[in-house]
């Protein structure tokens, strides 16, 4: 009764936030820690039940538009929201090219980074998601959008047009990415850090990306102690896949596209971020058959586009199941 009395004079937005915090306090999910650690011995791998909430870390109205969604994902025992930092977007406050935007360019978001620094919107949203009771996983680089011809809309690439995947993994780009990670360490690191897991680069596919991401992981582990407790993943596909054990403890989370790939995947984190058109039955199966580190679910209908934000449908969160692992 006291809670209802307090809420009586509150705005609908504040009531949603209070409901979310009450849900966290009463039904919080304990993150199960797997018996594996990185080679440094500093970062335990907690069991991950993740949703790829692609654009949430770069949405300037995040809390207002997603607080209700978060309550439902909490009920589904999703523990982690996984976001992409460098999504293609328009330059707000400046005139943009006439004509329709490409499908992958979201006009309602803001840049998450430039070549060397995180944006304030991105940092604030990561902190909001963490405060809402989720762990936060981020991919800071984004090759698929480059393959789709959208580099001119990407802040992390200085909006250079017509880049190819081969342009992403040069010595100059490596130094810029190291500077970006310096900023990550300064603003999201700590003991414990705000950031829980990080993907070194989203879907690197060319062979030179292997040396690039290995060098980046070496830099992070050897020079950025405030990120010691952040678990690092490689998400390479095709020529960008790593092979053999990694001395730095970087773990594997290659994108999976079908249930057949999912069931056979040898990767530590089963990652459905490439699974186009997953339905309720697929989500049930995927959430019940995780990898050793857990799973990542991706729902195409929940991804925003040039038409606006994706809308959460009940079947999406109601299809998530528990497994014997967590």
CSV table of N, CA and C in Angstrom, one decimal, residues 220-324:
chain,number,residue,atom,x,y,z
A,220,UNK,N,45.0,-4.5,-24.7
A,220,UNK,CA,44.0,-4.4,-23.6
A,220,UNK,C,44.5,-5.1,-22.4
A,221,UNK,N,45.0,-6.3,-22.5
A,221,UNK,CA,45.4,-7.1,-21.4
A,221,UNK,C,46.7,-6.6,-20.8
A,222,UNK,N,47.6,-6.1,-21.5
A,222,UNK,CA,48.9,-5.7,-21.0
A,222,UNK,C,49.0,-4.3,-20.5
A,223,UNK,N,48.1,-3.4,-21.0
A,223,UNK,CA,48.2,-2.0,-20.6
A,223,UNK,C,47.0,-1.4,-19.9
A,224,UNK,N,45.9,-2.1,-19.9
A,224,UNK,CA,44.6,-1.5,-19.3
A,224,UNK,C,44.1,-2.3,-18.2
A,225,UNK,N,44.7,-2.2,-17.0
A,225,UNK,CA,44.3,-3.0,-15.9
A,225,UNK,C,42.9,-2.8,-15.4
A,226,UNK,N,42.3,-1.6,-15.7
A,226,UNK,CA,40.9,-1.4,-15.2
A,226,UNK,C,39.9,-2.2,-16.0
A,227,UNK,N,40.4,-2.9,-17.1
A,227,UNK,CA,39.6,-3.8,-17.9
A,227,UNK,C,39.9,-5.3,-17.6
A,228,UNK,N,40.7,-5.5,-16.6
A,228,UNK,CA,41.1,-6.9,-16.3
A,228,UNK,C,39.9,-7.8,-16.1
A,229,UNK,N,38.8,-7.3,-15.6
A,229,UNK,CA,37.6,-8.1,-15.3
A,229,UNK,C,36.6,-8.1,-16.4
A,230,UNK,N,36.9,-7.5,-17.5
A,230,UNK,CA,36.1,-7.6,-18.7
A,230,UNK,C,36.5,-8.8,-19.5
A,231,UNK,N,35.5,-9.7,-19.8
A,231,UNK,CA,35.7,-10.8,-20.6
A,231,UNK,C,35.7,-10.5,-22.1
A,232,UNK,N,36.8,-10.8,-22.8
A,232,UNK,CA,36.9,-10.5,-24.2
A,232,UNK,C,36.5,-11.7,-25.1
A,233,UNK,N,35.8,-11.4,-26.2
A,233,UNK,CA,35.3,-12.4,-27.2
A,233,UNK,C,35.8,-12.0,-28.6
A,234,UNK,N,36.1,-13.0,-29.3
A,234,UNK,CA,36.3,-12.9,-30.8
A,234,UNK,C,35.1,-13.4,-31.5
A,235,UNK,N,34.6,-12.6,-32.4
A,235,UNK,CA,33.4,-12.9,-33.2
A,235,UNK,C,33.7,-13.1,-34.7
A,236,UNK,N,34.9,-13.5,-35.0
A,236,UNK,CA,35.3,-13.7,-36.4
A,236,UNK,C,34.5,-14.7,-37.1
A,237,UNK,N,34.3,-14.5,-38.4
A,237,UNK,CA,33.7,-15.4,-39.3
A,237,UNK,C,34.6,-15.6,-40.5
A,238,UNK,N,34.4,-16.7,-41.2
A,238,UNK,CA,35.1,-16.9,-42.5
A,238,UNK,C,36.6,-16.8,-42.2
A,239,UNK,N,37.4,-15.9,-42.9
A,239,UNK,CA,38.8,-15.7,-42.7
A,239,UNK,C,39.2,-15.1,-41.5
A,240,UNK,N,38.2,-14.5,-40.7
A,240,UNK,CA,38.5,-13.8,-39.5
A,240,UNK,C,38.4,-14.6,-38.2
A,241,UNK,N,38.1,-16.0,-38.4
A,241,UNK,CA,38.0,-16.8,-37.2
A,241,UNK,C,39.4,-17.1,-36.6
A,242,UNK,N,39.5,-17.1,-35.3
A,242,UNK,CA,40.7,-17.5,-34.6
A,242,UNK,C,40.8,-19.0,-34.6
A,243,UNK,N,41.9,-19.6,-34.5
A,243,UNK,CA,42.1,-21.1,-34.3
A,243,UNK,C,43.0,-21.4,-33.1
A,244,UNK,N,42.8,-22.4,-32.4
A,244,UNK,CA,43.6,-22.8,-31.3
A,244,UNK,C,43.4,-22.0,-30.1
A,245,UNK,N,43.9,-22.5,-28.9
A,245,UNK,CA,43.7,-21.8,-27.7
A,245,UNK,C,44.4,-20.4,-27.7
A,246,UNK,N,43.9,-19.5,-27.0
A,246,UNK,CA,44.4,-18.1,-27.0
A,246,UNK,C,45.1,-17.9,-25.6
A,247,UNK,N,46.4,-17.5,-25.7
A,247,UNK,CA,47.1,-17.3,-24.4
A,247,UNK,C,46.6,-16.1,-23.6
A,248,UNK,N,45.8,-15.2,-24.2
A,248,UNK,CA,45.3,-14.1,-23.4
A,248,UNK,C,43.9,-14.4,-22.8
A,249,UNK,N,43.4,-15.6,-23.1
A,249,UNK,CA,42.1,-16.0,-22.6
A,249,UNK,C,40.9,-15.4,-23.3
A,250,UNK,N,41.1,-14.9,-24.6
A,250,UNK,CA,40.0,-14.4,-25.4
A,250,UNK,C,39.2,-15.6,-25.8
A,251,UNK,N,37.8,-15.4,-25.6
A,251,UNK,CA,36.9,-16.5,-25.8
A,251,UNK,C,36.2,-16.4,-27.2
A,252,UNK,N,35.5,-17.5,-27.6
A,252,UNK,CA,35.0,-17.5,-28.9
A,252,UNK,C,33.4,-17.3,-28.9
A,253,UNK,N,33.0,-16.5,-29.9
A,253,UNK,CA,31.5,-16.2,-30.0
A,253,UNK,C,31.2,-16.0,-31.4
A,254,UNK,N,31.6,-16.9,-32.3
A,254,UNK,CA,31.3,-16.7,-33.7
A,254,UNK,C,29.8,-16.6,-34.0
A,255,UNK,N,29.4,-15.8,-35.0
A,255,UNK,CA,28.0,-15.7,-35.3
A,255,UNK,C,27.4,-17.0,-35.9
A,256,UNK,N,26.2,-17.3,-35.5
A,256,UNK,CA,25.6,-18.6,-36.0
A,256,UNK,C,24.3,-18.2,-36.7
A,257,UNK,N,24.0,-18.9,-37.8
A,257,UNK,CA,22.9,-18.5,-38.7
A,257,UNK,C,21.7,-19.5,-38.8
A,258,UNK,N,21.9,-20.7,-38.3
A,258,UNK,CA,20.9,-21.7,-38.4
A,258,UNK,C,20.9,-22.5,-37.1
A,259,UNK,N,19.8,-23.3,-36.9
A,259,UNK,CA,19.8,-24.2,-35.7
A,259,UNK,C,20.8,-25.3,-35.8
A,260,UNK,N,21.0,-25.7,-37.1
A,260,UNK,CA,22.0,-26.8,-37.3
A,260,UNK,C,23.4,-26.3,-36.8
A,261,UNK,N,23.8,-25.1,-37.2
A,261,UNK,CA,25.0,-24.5,-36.8
A,261,UNK,C,25.0,-24.3,-35.3
A,262,UNK,N,23.9,-23.9,-34.7
A,262,UNK,CA,23.8,-23.7,-33.3
A,262,UNK,C,24.1,-25.0,-32.5
A,263,UNK,N,23.4,-26.0,-32.9
A,263,UNK,CA,23.6,-27.3,-32.1
A,263,UNK,C,25.0,-27.9,-32.2
A,264,UNK,N,25.7,-27.6,-33.3
A,264,UNK,CA,27.0,-28.2,-33.6
A,264,UNK,C,28.1,-27.2,-33.2
A,265,UNK,N,27.8,-26.0,-32.8
A,265,UNK,CA,28.8,-25.0,-32.6
A,265,UNK,C,29.8,-25.4,-31.4
A,266,UNK,N,31.1,-25.3,-31.7
A,266,UNK,CA,32.1,-25.6,-30.7
A,266,UNK,C,32.5,-24.3,-29.9
A,267,UNK,N,31.9,-23.2,-30.1
A,267,UNK,CA,32.3,-21.9,-29.6
A,267,UNK,C,31.8,-21.8,-28.1
A,268,UNK,N,32.5,-21.1,-27.3
A,268,UNK,CA,32.2,-21.0,-25.9
A,268,UNK,C,30.9,-20.2,-25.6
A,269,UNK,N,30.6,-19.2,-26.4
A,269,UNK,CA,29.4,-18.5,-26.3
A,269,UNK,C,28.6,-18.7,-27.6
A,270,UNK,N,27.5,-19.4,-27.5
A,270,UNK,CA,26.6,-19.6,-28.7
A,270,UNK,C,25.9,-18.3,-29.0
A,271,UNK,N,26.2,-17.8,-30.2
A,271,UNK,CA,25.9,-16.4,-30.5
A,271,UNK,C,24.9,-16.4,-31.7
A,272,UNK,N,23.7,-16.0,-31.5
A,272,UNK,CA,22.7,-16.0,-32.6
A,272,UNK,C,22.6,-14.7,-33.3
A,273,UNK,N,23.6,-13.8,-33.3
A,273,UNK,CA,23.5,-12.5,-33.9
A,273,UNK,C,23.4,-12.5,-35.4
A,274,UNK,N,23.6,-13.7,-36.0
A,274,UNK,CA,23.5,-13.8,-37.5
A,274,UNK,C,22.2,-14.6,-37.9
A,275,UNK,N,21.4,-14.9,-36.9
A,275,UNK,CA,20.2,-15.8,-37.1
A,275,UNK,C,19.1,-15.0,-37.6
A,276,UNK,N,18.9,-14.8,-38.9
A,276,UNK,CA,17.8,-14.0,-39.5
A,276,UNK,C,16.5,-14.8,-39.4
A,277,UNK,N,15.5,-14.1,-39.0
A,277,UNK,CA,14.2,-14.7,-39.0
A,277,UNK,C,13.9,-15.8,-37.9
A,278,UNK,N,14.6,-15.7,-36.8
A,278,UNK,CA,14.4,-16.6,-35.7
A,278,UNK,C,12.9,-16.5,-35.2
A,279,UNK,N,12.2,-17.6,-35.0
A,279,UNK,CA,10.9,-17.6,-34.5
A,279,UNK,C,10.8,-18.1,-33.1
A,280,UNK,N,9.6,-18.2,-32.5
A,280,UNK,CA,9.4,-18.6,-31.1
A,280,UNK,C,10.0,-20.0,-30.9
A,281,UNK,N,9.8,-20.9,-31.8
A,281,UNK,CA,10.4,-22.2,-31.6
A,281,UNK,C,11.9,-22.2,-31.6
A,282,UNK,N,12.5,-21.4,-32.5
A,282,UNK,CA,14.0,-21.2,-32.5
A,282,UNK,C,14.5,-20.7,-31.2
A,283,UNK,N,13.8,-19.6,-30.7
A,283,UNK,CA,14.2,-19.0,-29.4
A,283,UNK,C,14.2,-20.0,-28.3
A,284,UNK,N,13.1,-20.8,-28.2
A,284,UNK,CA,13.0,-21.8,-27.2
A,284,UNK,C,14.2,-22.8,-27.2
A,285,UNK,N,14.5,-23.3,-28.4
A,285,UNK,CA,15.6,-24.2,-28.6
A,285,UNK,C,16.9,-23.6,-28.3
A,286,UNK,N,17.2,-22.4,-28.7
A,286,UNK,CA,18.5,-21.8,-28.5
A,286,UNK,C,18.7,-21.5,-27.0
A,287,UNK,N,17.7,-21.0,-26.4
A,287,UNK,CA,17.9,-20.7,-24.9
A,287,UNK,C,18.0,-21.9,-24.1
A,288,UNK,N,17.5,-23.1,-24.6
A,288,UNK,CA,17.7,-24.3,-23.8
A,288,UNK,C,19.0,-25.1,-24.1
A,289,UNK,N,19.7,-24.6,-25.2
A,289,UNK,CA,20.9,-25.3,-25.6
A,289,UNK,C,22.1,-24.3,-25.7
A,290,UNK,N,22.5,-23.7,-24.6
A,290,UNK,CA,23.6,-22.7,-24.7
A,290,UNK,C,24.9,-23.3,-24.8
A,291,UNK,N,25.9,-22.5,-25.1
A,291,UNK,CA,27.3,-23.0,-25.0
A,291,UNK,C,27.8,-22.9,-23.6
A,292,UNK,N,29.1,-23.3,-23.3
A,292,UNK,CA,29.6,-23.3,-22.0
A,292,UNK,C,29.5,-21.9,-21.3
A,293,UNK,N,29.6,-20.8,-22.0
A,293,UNK,CA,29.5,-19.5,-21.4
A,293,UNK,C,28.1,-18.9,-21.4
A,294,UNK,N,27.2,-19.5,-22.3
A,294,UNK,CA,25.8,-19.1,-22.3
A,294,UNK,C,25.4,-18.8,-23.8
A,295,UNK,N,24.5,-17.9,-24.0
A,295,UNK,CA,24.0,-17.6,-25.3
A,295,UNK,C,23.7,-16.2,-25.6
A,296,UNK,N,23.6,-15.8,-26.9
A,296,UNK,CA,23.1,-14.5,-27.3
A,296,UNK,C,22.0,-14.7,-28.3
A,297,UNK,N,20.8,-14.1,-28.0
A,297,UNK,CA,19.7,-14.2,-28.9
A,297,UNK,C,19.5,-12.9,-29.6
A,298,UNK,N,19.1,-13.0,-30.9
A,298,UNK,CA,18.9,-11.8,-31.7
A,298,UNK,C,17.6,-12.0,-32.4
A,299,UNK,N,16.7,-11.0,-32.4
A,299,UNK,CA,15.4,-11.0,-33.0
A,299,UNK,C,15.3,-9.9,-34.1
A,300,UNK,N,15.2,-10.4,-35.3
A,300,UNK,CA,15.2,-9.4,-36.4
A,300,UNK,C,14.1,-8.4,-36.3
A,301,UNK,N,12.9,-8.8,-35.9
A,301,UNK,CA,11.8,-7.8,-35.8
A,301,UNK,C,12.0,-6.8,-34.7
A,302,UNK,N,13.0,-7.0,-33.8
A,302,UNK,CA,13.2,-6.1,-32.7
A,302,UNK,C,14.3,-5.1,-33.0
A,303,UNK,N,14.9,-5.3,-34.2
A,303,UNK,CA,16.0,-4.4,-34.6
A,303,UNK,C,15.4,-3.2,-35.3
A,304,UNK,N,15.9,-2.0,-34.9
A,304,UNK,CA,15.4,-0.8,-35.6
A,304,UNK,C,16.0,-0.6,-37.0
A,305,UNK,N,15.4,0.3,-37.7
A,305,UNK,CA,15.9,0.6,-39.1
A,305,UNK,C,15.6,2.0,-39.4
A,306,UNK,N,15.7,2.4,-40.7
A,306,UNK,CA,15.4,3.7,-41.1
A,306,UNK,C,14.0,4.1,-40.9
A,307,UNK,N,13.1,3.1,-40.6
A,307,UNK,CA,11.7,3.3,-40.4
A,307,UNK,C,11.4,3.6,-38.9
A,308,UNK,N,12.4,3.4,-38.0
A,308,UNK,CA,12.1,3.6,-36.6
A,308,UNK,C,12.6,2.5,-35.7
A,309,UNK,N,12.3,2.6,-34.4
A,309,UNK,CA,12.7,1.6,-33.5
A,309,UNK,C,11.9,0.3,-33.6
A,310,UNK,N,12.6,-0.8,-33.3
A,310,UNK,CA,11.9,-2.1,-33.3
A,310,UNK,C,10.9,-2.2,-32.1
A,311,UNK,N,9.8,-2.9,-32.3
A,311,UNK,CA,8.8,-3.0,-31.2
A,311,UNK,C,8.9,-4.4,-30.6
A,312,UNK,N,8.9,-4.5,-29.3
A,312,UNK,CA,8.9,-5.8,-28.6
A,312,UNK,C,7.5,-6.4,-28.7
A,313,UNK,N,7.5,-7.6,-29.2
A,313,UNK,CA,6.2,-8.4,-29.2
A,313,UNK,C,6.3,-9.5,-28.1
A,314,UNK,N,5.2,-9.8,-27.5
A,314,UNK,CA,5.2,-10.7,-26.4
A,314,UNK,C,5.8,-12.1,-26.6
A,315,UNK,N,5.7,-12.6,-27.9
A,315,UNK,CA,6.2,-13.9,-28.1
A,315,UNK,C,7.7,-13.9,-28.0
A,316,UNK,N,8.4,-12.8,-28.2
A,316,UNK,CA,9.8,-12.7,-28.2
A,316,UNK,C,10.4,-13.0,-26.8
A,317,UNK,N,9.9,-12.3,-25.8
A,317,UNK,CA,10.4,-12.6,-24.4
A,317,UNK,C,9.8,-13.8,-23.8
A,318,UNK,N,8.5,-14.1,-24.2
A,318,UNK,CA,7.9,-15.3,-23.6
A,318,UNK,C,8.4,-16.6,-24.1
A,319,UNK,N,9.2,-16.6,-25.2
A,319,UNK,CA,9.8,-17.8,-25.8
A,319,UNK,C,11.1,-18.2,-25.1
A,320,UNK,N,11.7,-17.3,-24.3
A,320,UNK,CA,13.0,-17.6,-23.7
A,320,UNK,C,12.8,-18.6,-22.6
A,321,UNK,N,13.6,-19.7,-22.6
A,321,UNK,CA,13.5,-20.8,-21.6
A,321,UNK,C,14.8,-20.9,-20.8
A,322,UNK,N,14.7,-21.6,-19.7
A,322,UNK,CA,15.9,-21.9,-18.9
A,322,UNK,C,16.5,-23.2,-19.4
A,323,UNK,N,17.7,-23.4,-19.0
A,323,UNK,CA,18.4,-24.6,-19.3
A,323,UNK,C,19.1,-25.2,-18.1
A,324,UNK,N,19.6,-26.4,-18.2
A,324,UNK,CA,20.3,-27.0,-17.0
A,324,UNK,C,21.5,-26.2,-16.6
